Structures are given as structure tokens and as C-alpha cells.
Amino acid sequence: MAQWTSAVGPAQLARLLTSQQDRPAGSGTRRPPAYRALADGIRLLVLEGRVPVAARLPAERELALALSVSRTTVAAAYEALRTEGFLESRRGAGSWTAVPAGNPLPARGLEPLPPDALGSMIDLGCASLPAPEPWLTRAVRGALEELPPYAHTHGDYPAGLPALRAMIAERYTARGIPTMPEQIMVTTGAMGAIDAICHLFAGRGERIAVESPSYANILQLMRETGARLVPVAMAEGLAGWDLDRWRQVLREAAPRIAYVVADFHNPTGALADEDQRRRLVEAARSAGTVLVADETMTELWLDDDVEMPRPVCGFDPAGSTVVTVGSASKAFWAGMRIGWVRAAPDVIRSLVAARAYADLGTPVLEQLAVNWLFSTGGWEQAVALRRAQARENRDALVGALRRELPDWEFSVPRGGLTLWVRAGGLSGSRLAEAGERVGVRVPSGPRFGVDGAFEGFVRLPFTVGGAVADEAAARLSAAARIVETGGTVGAAEGPRTFVA
């Protein structure tokens, strides 16, 4: 019986491997033999989760043809991986990826580090800030006061608590988008919302158009549903959305869904203007594509003079094209797993009906807490605190990077929680690996792309500030030196405990 659970084709593996472009080696740096470079490339893909554990690799001859190298090179690379514990083989069953005993399984998303690991590791993997106290505690206390009447019911509200649905609808109406409670479904975070939308509109094998780059966890969610991702390249810097390219992709690929983050895009921080939003909705309507607008960052403008455009759904008055997703997780706290969908009533009814086969509903206590925040004005004060934290962290991180890594390139966004950085010609995958060795966790660019795109980038969130931001930049600089020289971690560059 074979030990592998999935397979990676030779063309796909070749694309992933050839995307790993490093800066040309300096005069004092020796390039590794071809087999060693190939083995290192496959090992990096496994460690990052871009090639799953227990995935069957192509036969030696097939991969040699795809990479235009000798079969001997591939055979030597496979043997090196077997020796290191990253590959297992059996005659007649082929070879499949593995991890050495004692190593944690690689994550395919961007899961936060466990709290006990934060003393020695600076975590730049998860774009989430601590709770904005005292508002979390106040919200939970307020929710407990409102809980007794609900405790006498079965507690299942597949569409969400009526009071919270009405409050969310009222908030959209106040933004100039008339909305009824029947157009709202409360979900378990934005991920729960998008998962439900994908299952309703895009069955296995359906095409979904996505920004390139886009949010890594959403891309992985869509892959897990069996969707075929169609990337649409973002413009350089903060220019954002190339509407001619979007129109072409929507017309020619005819995707069932298009997913966009128009408000402080994750990871680039770009903000779509009103003309871009209008034209994007028109293109989706013309193609018969459902446009999913992710608004999880919409309240996180960081500069006081930012003028927020109308919501994407404001350009779809009939409600036939745009489905909007919102959440409390980014603007308030990631531990508050409350999201919502705004759509036409018939879409909401379909989503609610399908929920009987999923999670049945969202926790009542958390819904009451968010409703307390919305109804008392606590939300606005908590989000103002969140903006101040993120702004201070952004400015500290930008300053530290410019001092420590002046050849790294980025545009400073005016909102959101992330900085999208071109890493001076270095491989983001190799920086991520070296970063783990010197005590800073950073996600590489390919996590945010399709088929190995963005190897030269990393994403840095606004989650640390002050002295911790300085230390994070110093550790990234140490990781960059390791990648540049092909060296090892020295005593001065090893991880050390750091307490903010």
C-alpha cells in the first residue's frame, strides 16, 4: 500500500522550484552542486507547506525532463533528501515527501505561534494585534448581562442573532448602503463566511479569480475546496487593480467567483479608488461573475487624511453581483471570531440553509459581545485604539527596516496591517528559513501567490513596535546575511530571549 496521500506533477514542481531565485552569488561564495541546490529547493517547499507532507514526487526521469537536468542530478537530490528524512521511497510505490522525526509538521497557512514560544521568537507571521483593552473585558461583561434570555433557548441561530443582524444592517445603511437584516448572515469569522460562499457558488473544479498576490489563508481555503485559482496581477506599489487585466480575465476565464480586498489589500496595503471599484463591479456583472468583496480591513485607515471610498457593494444597487464579507477579527481582535455576509436575501437564505451541514451557527456569547460594542459606541473607541497601535507600529517598523535593510523596497500603505516588501533580490523562502534560525518568523512571498509567484518578497505585519521592531529588523538583517553568503548562524546571530 502506498504511503502518499497526494501527488505533485513534474510541471508543477518545476514551476515551484524555478521560482526560487536568489541574488547572484558574490565572488567569495561557492554555489552548491546542482543536486544539492535541487534537494534544498524541495526541502524548502516542504518546510513551507507549499508541497504537502506525504505528497508523491515525480519519477526521476519525469522531473529531469521538466527541469532540463540529468537524471543523475535528480537521483542524487532524492538520495540526499532520503538521508535527511525529507523523502521516503519504496519500490513500486515511488517517493513521497516526509519530515524528519521530531520536526513539527509544516503549516500551509499563517497560524500564530503558541504563546510559550514568544520569548525567543519574534512572530511576524500573523497580522493580528492583542485585544484592545479595556473594551474586550467590557464587551464580555455586557454580553453576560444580556445572555440569560438566550440561555433559555436551544442557542442555534443559523443566520445569527436577530439583534446583531439588525445592528450590522443599520451600520451599512449609515454608510449609505440601504440594508435589511434579511441581507445579513453572521458567521464564524471572515474565513467561515468565505468558506460558505465558496461552497455555495464554486463547486470542485470551478474557477475563482484572485488578486495576485492575495491573502494566503484564503488562497489555501479555496484550494482545499477544489477550486481552480486564476491569478490577476496587481499593479506595482500601491497602484492596485489593473482593470483592463481584470476585464480580460473575467471575460476569457469566466470564473464563477472573483475575490478582492479593495480596502487596504492584504498583503500590499493598496486602497481601491471609486473608479476602480465601479469598473470592477461592471466587469464582474458583464461576465456573470459573483464578486466577493472582503471588507475586513475597511476601518483600519491609519492616516487621518485618508478619505474612504464607497463600499464595493455601493456600486451594485440591484444586489445581484457583489457579496460582501466583514469581520471583527482584524479591526477588533482575532480571538473574537465574528464575521458576516451581506448579500441579496435569496443568497442569504441559501447560505443559511447550507449551514445545517456545516457549523449550525456562531457562538451566542461572542455575538452578544460584538452587539454590545456596536450599540454602546465601544466599537468606535476600540477601533480608534487599534488604529493608533497599528500606526505607531507601522512607523517604527518602516524606520527600522530603512536603517537595517536599506536595499529592501516597499511602499508605505496608509492603512491595513501589512507591509509588502521586495527583499533586495533574495529568496523569500530562504529568508523565512534563515529567520527561524535567528529568531524571527516571517512568511515568504510565495504563500500569497499561485504556483510559486513572489519568491522575492516577504510580508511584514504591523504587530510589533518600539524596541521589538528594531530587534525584528536586526534579526531580518542577520537572516539576509545568511542567505546572501550561504553561511550558517553564528553565535552573535542566534536567537535570544527578548522581552518587550
Coordinates of C-alpha atoms in Angstrom, one line a residue:
M1 CA 0.0 0.0 0.0
A2 CA 1.4 3.4 -1.0
Q3 CA 2.2 5.9 1.8
W4 CA 1.5 9.0 -0.1
T5 CA -1.9 10.9 0.0
S6 CA -1.5 13.4 -2.8
A7 CA 0.8 13.9 -5.8
V8 CA 2.8 16.8 -7.3
G9 CA 3.2 16.7 -11.1
P10 CA 6.6 17.4 -12.8
A11 CA 5.5 20.6 -14.4
Q12 CA 4.0 22.0 -11.2
L13 CA 7.1 21.0 -9.2
A14 CA 9.4 22.6 -11.8
R15 CA 7.4 25.9 -11.6
L16 CA 7.7 26.0 -7.9
L17 CA 11.5 25.2 -8.0
T18 CA 12.4 27.6 -10.7
S19 CA 10.6 30.4 -8.8
Q20 CA 13.3 30.3 -6.1
Q21 CA 15.5 33.0 -7.4
D22 CA 18.4 34.1 -5.2
R23 CA 20.7 37.1 -5.6
P24 CA 23.7 36.1 -7.7
A25 CA 26.4 34.7 -5.5
G26 CA 29.3 37.1 -4.6
S27 CA 32.9 36.4 -5.6
G28 CA 33.6 34.7 -2.3
T29 CA 30.5 32.5 -2.3
R30 CA 30.6 29.0 -3.7
R31 CA 27.5 27.7 -5.4
P32 CA 26.3 24.3 -4.3
P33 CA 26.3 21.4 -6.7
A34 CA 23.2 21.1 -8.9
Y35 CA 21.9 18.1 -6.9
R36 CA 22.3 19.9 -3.6
A37 CA 20.5 23.0 -4.9
L38 CA 17.7 20.8 -6.1
A39 CA 17.5 19.0 -2.8
D40 CA 17.5 22.3 -0.9
G41 CA 14.7 23.6 -3.1
I42 CA 12.4 20.7 -2.5
R43 CA 13.2 20.7 1.2
L44 CA 12.2 24.4 1.4
L45 CA 8.9 23.7 -0.4
V46 CA 8.1 21.0 2.1
L47 CA 9.1 23.2 5.1
E48 CA 6.9 26.0 3.9
G49 CA 4.0 23.7 3.3
R50 CA 3.8 24.5 -0.4
V51 CA 4.4 20.9 -1.2
P52 CA 2.4 18.8 1.3
V53 CA 3.9 16.2 3.5
A54 CA 3.1 12.7 2.1
A55 CA 2.9 14.1 -1.5
R56 CA 4.2 11.7 -4.2
L57 CA 7.0 13.3 -6.1
P58 CA 7.5 12.8 -9.9
A59 CA 9.7 9.9 -11.1
E60 CA 13.4 10.8 -11.5
R61 CA 13.2 10.8 -15.3
E62 CA 10.0 12.9 -15.4
L63 CA 11.4 15.6 -13.1
A64 CA 14.8 15.6 -15.0
L65 CA 12.9 16.3 -18.3
A66 CA 10.8 19.1 -16.7
L67 CA 13.9 20.8 -15.2
S68 CA 16.2 20.1 -18.2
V69 CA 18.8 18.4 -15.9
S70 CA 20.3 15.0 -15.9
R71 CA 18.5 12.1 -14.3
T72 CA 21.7 11.6 -12.2
T73 CA 21.2 15.0 -10.7
V74 CA 17.6 14.2 -9.6
A75 CA 18.6 10.8 -8.3
A76 CA 21.3 12.4 -6.2
A77 CA 18.9 15.0 -4.9
Y78 CA 16.3 12.4 -3.9
E79 CA 19.0 10.4 -2.1
A80 CA 20.1 13.4 -0.2
L81 CA 16.5 14.1 0.9
R82 CA 16.1 10.5 1.9
T83 CA 19.2 10.7 4.1
E84 CA 17.9 13.9 5.7
G85 CA 14.5 12.5 6.4
F86 CA 12.6 14.6 3.9
L87 CA 11.8 11.8 1.5
E88 CA 10.7 8.2 1.8
S89 CA 10.6 5.6 -1.0
R90 CA 9.5 2.1 -1.7
R91 CA 10.0 0.0 -4.8
G92 CA 6.8 0.1 -6.8
A93 CA 5.2 2.9 -4.8
G94 CA 7.5 5.8 -5.7
S95 CA 8.9 8.5 -3.5
W96 CA 6.9 10.8 -1.2
T97 CA 7.7 13.8 1.0
A98 CA 8.2 13.5 4.7
V99 CA 9.6 15.4 7.7
P100 CA 12.3 14.1 10.0
A101 CA 11.3 12.7 13.3
G102 CA 10.8 15.4 15.9
N103 CA 10.1 18.1 13.4
P104 CA 6.7 19.9 13.6
L105 CA 4.5 19.4 10.5
P106 CA 4.7 22.5 8.3
A107 CA 1.7 24.8 8.3
R108 CA 0.1 25.6 5.0
G109 CA -1.4 28.8 6.4
L110 CA -0.2 31.5 8.7
E111 CA -1.0 30.1 12.1
P112 CA 0.2 32.2 15.1
L113 CA 3.0 30.8 17.3
P114 CA 1.9 29.3 20.6
P115 CA 2.3 31.9 23.4
D116 CA 5.2 30.0 25.1
A117 CA 7.3 30.4 22.0
L118 CA 7.2 34.2 22.0
G119 CA 10.0 34.7 24.5
S120 CA 12.7 33.8 22.0
M121 CA 10.9 34.2 18.6
I122 CA 9.5 37.4 17.2
D123 CA 6.4 36.4 15.3
L124 CA 5.8 38.4 12.1
G125 CA 3.7 35.6 10.6
C126 CA 0.3 36.6 11.9
A127 CA -1.2 40.0 11.2
S128 CA -3.1 40.4 14.4
L129 CA -2.7 42.6 17.4
P130 CA -3.5 41.9 21.1
A131 CA -7.0 42.8 22.3
P132 CA -7.8 46.5 22.7
E133 CA -8.5 46.5 26.4
P134 CA -10.5 47.5 28.4
W135 CA -13.0 47.1 25.6
L136 CA -12.8 43.3 25.3
T137 CA -13.5 42.9 29.0
R138 CA -16.3 45.4 29.0
A139 CA -17.9 43.7 25.9
V140 CA -17.8 40.3 27.5
R141 CA -19.3 41.6 30.7
G142 CA -22.0 43.3 28.7
A143 CA -22.7 40.1 26.8
L144 CA -23.0 38.1 30.1
E145 CA -25.7 40.6 31.2
E146 CA -27.7 40.0 28.0
L147 CA -27.2 36.2 28.0
P148 CA -30.0 34.9 30.3
P149 CA -32.9 35.1 27.9
Y150 CA -30.9 33.3 25.2
A151 CA -29.9 30.6 27.7
H152 CA -33.5 29.5 27.8
T153 CA -33.5 28.7 24.1
H154 CA -31.7 26.0 22.1
G155 CA -29.0 28.5 21.2
D156 CA -28.8 27.7 17.5
Y157 CA -29.2 30.8 15.3
P158 CA -28.0 29.8 11.8
A159 CA -28.5 33.3 10.4
G160 CA -27.1 35.0 13.5
L161 CA -28.8 36.7 16.5
P162 CA -31.6 38.9 15.2
A163 CA -30.3 41.9 17.2
L164 CA -26.8 41.6 15.7
R165 CA -28.1 41.2 12.2
A166 CA -30.2 44.3 12.6
M167 CA -27.3 46.2 14.0
I168 CA -25.0 45.2 11.1
A169 CA -27.7 46.2 8.6
E170 CA -28.1 49.5 10.3
R171 CA -24.3 50.2 10.1
Y172 CA -24.3 49.5 6.3
T173 CA -27.3 51.8 6.0
A174 CA -25.4 54.5 7.9
R175 CA -22.6 54.1 5.3
G176 CA -25.0 54.9 2.5
I177 CA -25.9 51.3 1.6
P178 CA -29.5 50.7 2.5
T179 CA -29.6 47.2 4.0
M180 CA -32.2 45.0 5.7
P181 CA -31.5 42.4 8.4
E182 CA -32.6 39.7 5.8
Q183 CA -29.5 40.6 3.9
I184 CA -27.1 39.7 6.7
M185 CA -25.8 36.3 7.9
V186 CA -23.5 36.2 10.9
T187 CA -20.6 33.7 10.5
T188 CA -17.7 32.3 12.5
G189 CA -15.1 34.9 11.3
A190 CA -14.5 36.0 7.7
M191 CA -12.9 32.6 6.9
G192 CA -16.3 31.0 7.8
A193 CA -18.1 33.4 5.6
I194 CA -15.8 32.9 2.6
D195 CA -15.9 29.1 3.1
A196 CA -19.7 29.2 3.0
I197 CA -19.7 31.4 -0.2
C198 CA -17.2 29.1 -2.0
H199 CA -19.2 26.0 -1.2
L200 CA -22.4 27.7 -2.4
F201 CA -21.1 29.3 -5.7
A202 CA -18.0 27.4 -6.7
G203 CA -18.0 23.6 -6.7
R204 CA -15.0 21.4 -7.2
G205 CA -13.2 22.4 -10.4
E206 CA -14.8 25.8 -10.7
R207 CA -12.6 28.8 -11.4
I208 CA -12.1 31.6 -8.9
A209 CA -10.3 34.8 -9.9
V210 CA -8.0 36.1 -7.2
E211 CA -5.7 39.1 -6.8
S212 CA -2.1 38.2 -7.2
P213 CA -0.8 38.5 -4.5
S214 CA -3.7 37.8 -2.2
Y215 CA -4.3 36.7 1.4
A216 CA -2.6 33.3 2.0
N217 CA -5.2 31.7 4.2
I218 CA -8.0 32.5 1.8
L219 CA -6.0 31.1 -1.1
Q220 CA -5.4 27.8 0.8
L221 CA -9.1 27.6 1.8
M222 CA -10.1 27.9 -1.9
R223 CA -7.6 25.2 -2.9
E224 CA -9.0 22.9 -0.2
T225 CA -12.5 23.3 -1.7
G226 CA -11.1 22.1 -5.1
A227 CA -11.3 25.4 -6.8
R228 CA -9.0 26.4 -9.8
L229 CA -7.4 29.7 -8.9
V230 CA -7.0 32.2 -11.7
P231 CA -4.5 34.9 -10.6
V232 CA -4.9 38.5 -11.7
A233 CA -1.7 40.5 -11.2
M234 CA -1.8 43.6 -9.0
A235 CA 0.0 46.8 -10.2
E236 CA 3.3 47.8 -8.7
G237 CA 3.4 49.6 -5.3
L238 CA 0.0 50.9 -4.1
A239 CA -1.5 51.4 -7.6
G240 CA -3.6 48.3 -7.0
W241 CA -6.0 47.0 -9.6
D242 CA -5.3 46.8 -13.3
L243 CA -8.9 47.0 -14.6
D244 CA -8.0 46.1 -18.2
R245 CA -6.4 42.9 -17.0
W246 CA -9.4 42.2 -14.8
R247 CA -11.9 42.6 -17.6
Q248 CA -9.8 40.3 -19.8
V249 CA -9.6 37.6 -17.2
L250 CA -13.3 37.8 -16.3
R251 CA -14.3 37.7 -20.0
E252 CA -11.9 34.9 -21.1
A253 CA -11.8 32.6 -18.0
A254 CA -15.4 33.2 -16.9
P255 CA -14.7 32.5 -13.2
R256 CA -17.7 31.7 -11.0
I257 CA -16.3 33.9 -8.2
A258 CA -13.8 36.8 -8.1
Y259 CA -12.3 37.6 -4.6
V260 CA -10.9 41.0 -3.9
V261 CA -9.7 43.0 -0.9
A262 CA -10.4 46.6 -2.0
D263 CA -9.8 48.2 1.4
F264 CA -6.1 48.1 2.4
H265 CA -5.4 45.0 0.5
N266 CA -3.7 42.1 2.2
P267 CA -0.7 41.9 1.7
T268 CA 0.1 45.1 -0.3
G269 CA -2.0 47.7 1.6
A270 CA -3.4 49.2 -1.6
L271 CA -6.7 51.0 -1.4
A272 CA -9.0 50.9 -4.5
D273 CA -10.5 54.2 -5.5
E274 CA -14.1 54.7 -6.5
D275 CA -13.4 54.4 -10.2
Q276 CA -11.6 51.1 -9.8
R277 CA -14.5 49.8 -7.7
R278 CA -17.1 50.9 -10.2
R279 CA -15.3 49.4 -13.2
L280 CA -14.6 46.1 -11.3
V281 CA -18.3 45.7 -10.4
E282 CA -19.2 46.4 -14.0
A283 CA -16.8 43.9 -15.3
A284 CA -18.0 41.2 -12.9
R285 CA -21.6 41.9 -13.8
S286 CA -20.9 41.7 -17.5
A287 CA -19.1 38.3 -17.1
G288 CA -21.8 36.8 -14.8
T289 CA -19.2 36.5 -12.0
V290 CA -20.0 36.8 -8.3
L291 CA -17.7 39.5 -6.9
V292 CA -16.8 38.7 -3.2
A293 CA -15.6 41.9 -1.5
D294 CA -13.6 41.3 1.7
E295 CA -14.0 44.3 4.0
T296 CA -12.1 43.0 7.0
M297 CA -9.6 45.9 6.8
T298 CA -12.1 48.7 5.9
E299 CA -11.9 50.5 9.3
L300 CA -8.2 50.4 9.6
W301 CA -7.1 53.6 7.9
L302 CA -4.0 54.8 9.7
D303 CA -3.5 58.3 8.4
D304 CA -6.1 61.0 9.5
D305 CA -6.5 62.5 6.0
V306 CA -7.5 59.2 4.3
E307 CA -10.9 59.5 2.5
M308 CA -12.5 56.1 2.3
P309 CA -14.3 55.4 -0.9
R310 CA -17.8 54.0 -1.1
P311 CA -18.1 50.3 -0.3
V312 CA -17.8 48.0 -3.3
C313 CA -21.4 46.9 -2.8
G314 CA -22.4 50.6 -3.2
F315 CA -21.8 50.2 -7.0
D316 CA -24.2 47.2 -7.2
P317 CA -27.6 48.8 -6.3
A318 CA -29.5 45.7 -7.5
G319 CA -27.5 43.4 -5.3
S320 CA -27.1 40.8 -8.0
T321 CA -23.3 40.9 -8.3
V322 CA -21.5 41.8 -5.1
V323 CA -21.3 39.6 -1.9
T324 CA -19.6 41.5 1.0
V325 CA -17.7 39.9 3.8
G326 CA -16.9 41.7 7.1
S327 CA -15.4 40.7 10.4
A328 CA -14.5 41.8 13.9
S329 CA -11.2 39.9 13.9
K330 CA -8.9 42.5 12.3
A331 CA -10.4 45.7 13.4
F332 CA -11.0 44.5 17.0
W333 CA -9.4 41.2 18.0
A334 CA -8.6 37.9 16.2
G335 CA -9.9 36.0 19.1
M336 CA -13.4 37.5 18.5
R337 CA -14.5 35.0 15.8
I338 CA -17.4 37.0 14.5
G339 CA -17.8 37.7 10.8
W340 CA -20.8 38.4 8.5
V341 CA -22.0 38.3 4.9
R342 CA -24.1 41.0 3.2
A343 CA -25.8 39.8 0.1
A344 CA -29.2 39.7 -1.6
P345 CA -31.9 38.0 0.6
D346 CA -32.1 34.9 -1.6
V347 CA -28.3 34.4 -1.4
I348 CA -28.5 34.7 2.4
R349 CA -31.3 32.2 2.5
S350 CA -29.2 29.7 0.5
L351 CA -26.2 30.2 2.8
V352 CA -28.3 29.7 5.9
A353 CA -29.9 26.6 4.5
A354 CA -26.5 25.1 3.7
R355 CA -25.3 25.8 7.2
A356 CA -27.2 22.9 8.6
Y357 CA -24.5 20.7 7.1
A358 CA -21.6 22.9 8.4
D359 CA -21.4 24.5 11.8
L360 CA -25.1 25.3 12.5
G361 CA -24.3 28.7 13.9
T362 CA -21.9 31.2 15.6
P363 CA -21.4 31.3 19.4
V364 CA -24.1 33.3 21.0
L365 CA -21.9 35.0 23.7
E366 CA -19.4 36.4 21.1
Q367 CA -22.3 37.7 19.0
L368 CA -23.7 39.5 22.1
A369 CA -20.3 40.9 22.8
V370 CA -20.0 42.4 19.3
N371 CA -23.5 43.7 19.5
W372 CA -22.7 45.4 22.8
L373 CA -19.7 47.1 21.2
F374 CA -21.8 48.3 18.2
S375 CA -24.7 49.5 20.3
T376 CA -22.7 51.4 23.1
G377 CA -20.1 53.2 21.0
G378 CA -17.4 50.9 22.4
W379 CA -16.6 49.7 18.9
E380 CA -15.5 53.1 17.6
Q381 CA -13.4 53.7 20.7
A382 CA -11.8 50.3 20.5
V383 CA -11.0 50.6 16.7
A384 CA -9.5 54.1 17.3
L385 CA -7.2 52.5 19.8
R386 CA -6.4 49.7 17.3
R387 CA -5.6 52.4 14.6
A388 CA -3.2 54.2 17.0
Q389 CA -1.4 50.9 17.8
A390 CA -1.1 49.9 14.2
R391 CA 0.1 53.4 13.1
E392 CA 2.8 53.5 15.8
N393 CA 3.9 50.0 14.9
R394 CA 3.9 50.8 11.1
D395 CA 6.1 53.8 11.6
A396 CA 8.5 52.0 13.9
L397 CA 8.9 49.0 11.5
V398 CA 9.4 51.2 8.5
G399 CA 12.1 53.2 10.2
A400 CA 13.9 50.1 11.5
L401 CA 13.8 48.5 8.0
R402 CA 15.2 51.5 6.4
R403 CA 18.1 51.6 8.8
E404 CA 18.9 47.9 8.8
L405 CA 18.0 46.9 5.2
P406 CA 18.2 50.0 3.0
D407 CA 18.1 47.9 -0.2
W408 CA 14.7 46.4 0.6
E409 CA 11.9 48.1 -1.3
F410 CA 8.4 48.8 -0.2
S411 CA 5.6 51.4 -0.5
V412 CA 4.2 52.6 2.9
P413 CA 0.4 51.9 3.0
R414 CA -2.0 54.4 4.5
G415 CA -4.0 51.7 6.3
G416 CA -4.3 48.0 7.0
L417 CA -1.9 45.8 8.9
T418 CA 0.8 44.7 6.4
L419 CA 3.9 45.8 4.5
W420 CA 4.7 44.0 1.2
V421 CA 8.5 44.1 0.8
R422 CA 10.7 43.2 -2.1
A423 CA 13.7 41.6 -0.3
G424 CA 16.6 43.1 -2.2
G425 CA 16.8 40.2 -4.7
L426 CA 16.9 37.5 -2.1
S427 CA 14.6 34.4 -1.9
G428 CA 11.7 35.0 0.4
S429 CA 11.6 31.2 1.1
R430 CA 15.2 31.2 2.1
L431 CA 14.8 34.3 4.3
A432 CA 11.9 32.6 6.1
E433 CA 14.0 29.6 6.8
A434 CA 17.0 31.6 7.9
G435 CA 14.7 33.8 10.0
E436 CA 13.6 30.8 12.0
R437 CA 17.2 30.1 12.9
V438 CA 17.9 33.7 14.1
G439 CA 14.7 34.2 16.0
V440 CA 12.2 36.0 13.7
R441 CA 9.3 34.3 12.0
V442 CA 8.3 35.8 8.6
P443 CA 6.1 34.5 5.8
S444 CA 7.6 34.3 2.4
G445 CA 6.0 35.9 -0.7
P446 CA 5.0 32.6 -2.4
R447 CA 2.5 31.9 0.3
F448 CA 0.5 34.9 -1.1
G449 CA 0.7 33.8 -4.8
V450 CA -0.2 31.0 -7.1
D451 CA 2.4 28.4 -8.3
G452 CA 5.5 29.9 -6.7
A453 CA 5.0 33.6 -7.6
F454 CA 6.6 36.3 -5.5
E455 CA 9.6 34.4 -4.4
G456 CA 11.5 37.7 -4.0
F457 CA 9.0 39.1 -1.4
V458 CA 8.1 38.8 2.3
R459 CA 5.1 40.2 4.2
L460 CA 5.7 42.1 7.4
P461 CA 2.7 42.9 9.7
F462 CA 2.3 45.9 12.0
T463 CA 2.3 43.8 15.1
V464 CA 5.4 44.9 16.8
G465 CA 6.7 48.4 17.6
G466 CA 9.4 50.3 19.5
A467 CA 12.5 48.2 20.6
V468 CA 10.8 45.0 19.3
A469 CA 10.5 46.4 15.8
D470 CA 14.2 47.4 15.9
E471 CA 15.2 43.9 17.1
A472 CA 13.0 42.3 14.4
A473 CA 14.7 44.3 11.7
A474 CA 18.1 43.4 13.1
R475 CA 17.2 39.7 13.0
L476 CA 15.9 40.0 9.5
S477 CA 19.2 41.7 8.5
A478 CA 21.0 38.7 10.1
A479 CA 18.8 36.3 8.1
A480 CA 19.6 38.2 4.9
R481 CA 23.3 37.9 5.5
I482 CA 22.9 34.1 5.9
V483 CA 21.0 33.9 2.6
E484 CA 23.5 36.2 0.8
T485 CA 26.5 34.2 1.9
G486 CA 25.1 30.7 2.1
G487 CA 26.5 30.7 5.6
T488 CA 25.4 29.4 8.9
V489 CA 24.1 31.0 12.1
G490 CA 26.9 32.5 14.1
A491 CA 27.0 32.9 17.9
A492 CA 26.1 36.6 17.5
E493 CA 23.2 35.8 15.2
G494 CA 21.5 33.0 17.0
P495 CA 18.0 33.6 18.6
R496 CA 18.0 35.1 22.0
T497 CA 15.2 35.8 24.5
F498 CA 13.7 39.2 24.0
V499 CA 11.2 40.8 26.4
A500 CA 9.4 44.0 25.2

